[in-house]
Steps between C-alpha positions, in 0.01 A plus 500: 500500500806710578340626822441141620858406415627791711286393797634146475857630487440713808334205673795273422743761626293541816501126563878484461546796734271336756708183495822700532359698792404174674857379460633830641252475788617148579864607501431807716302302755737202506228246438667180590425175325333268573157652526197293574234441239266768633774763490588416140142476376407818685781697340413365156133591541593843632717566195238367257241724666728801475553436129127445442416819691752699296368350178147599598614856562689508170206366302247705701326178604362555851392135535850372430648764728273391788571130435871573511469691825308213659749242371791711627348526847419127514864435415613727783278313743628161385860623522434625853352165597811329364722740695313415821532126432873540443543706819316237702707220349824688576381585851503880454 
């Protein structure tokens, strides 16, 4: 029981750190609002995938780790698609 509690504490801390790092990334890269829907959804999926991948590593669950990696990469692709749409709309 105590071992499971420790894993959940580490997982919670990891999730919080992931959210903080996303915020720091946004500030460093001067992500300007407004973003289009694909950019937002892509970033959210990328972060969720990163957390899931880390959780899989922490819990030694290869299936969860692989799912997280796939979800993270799908998010990157969707974010990239949103970036392209925004560039086209802005004429860049």
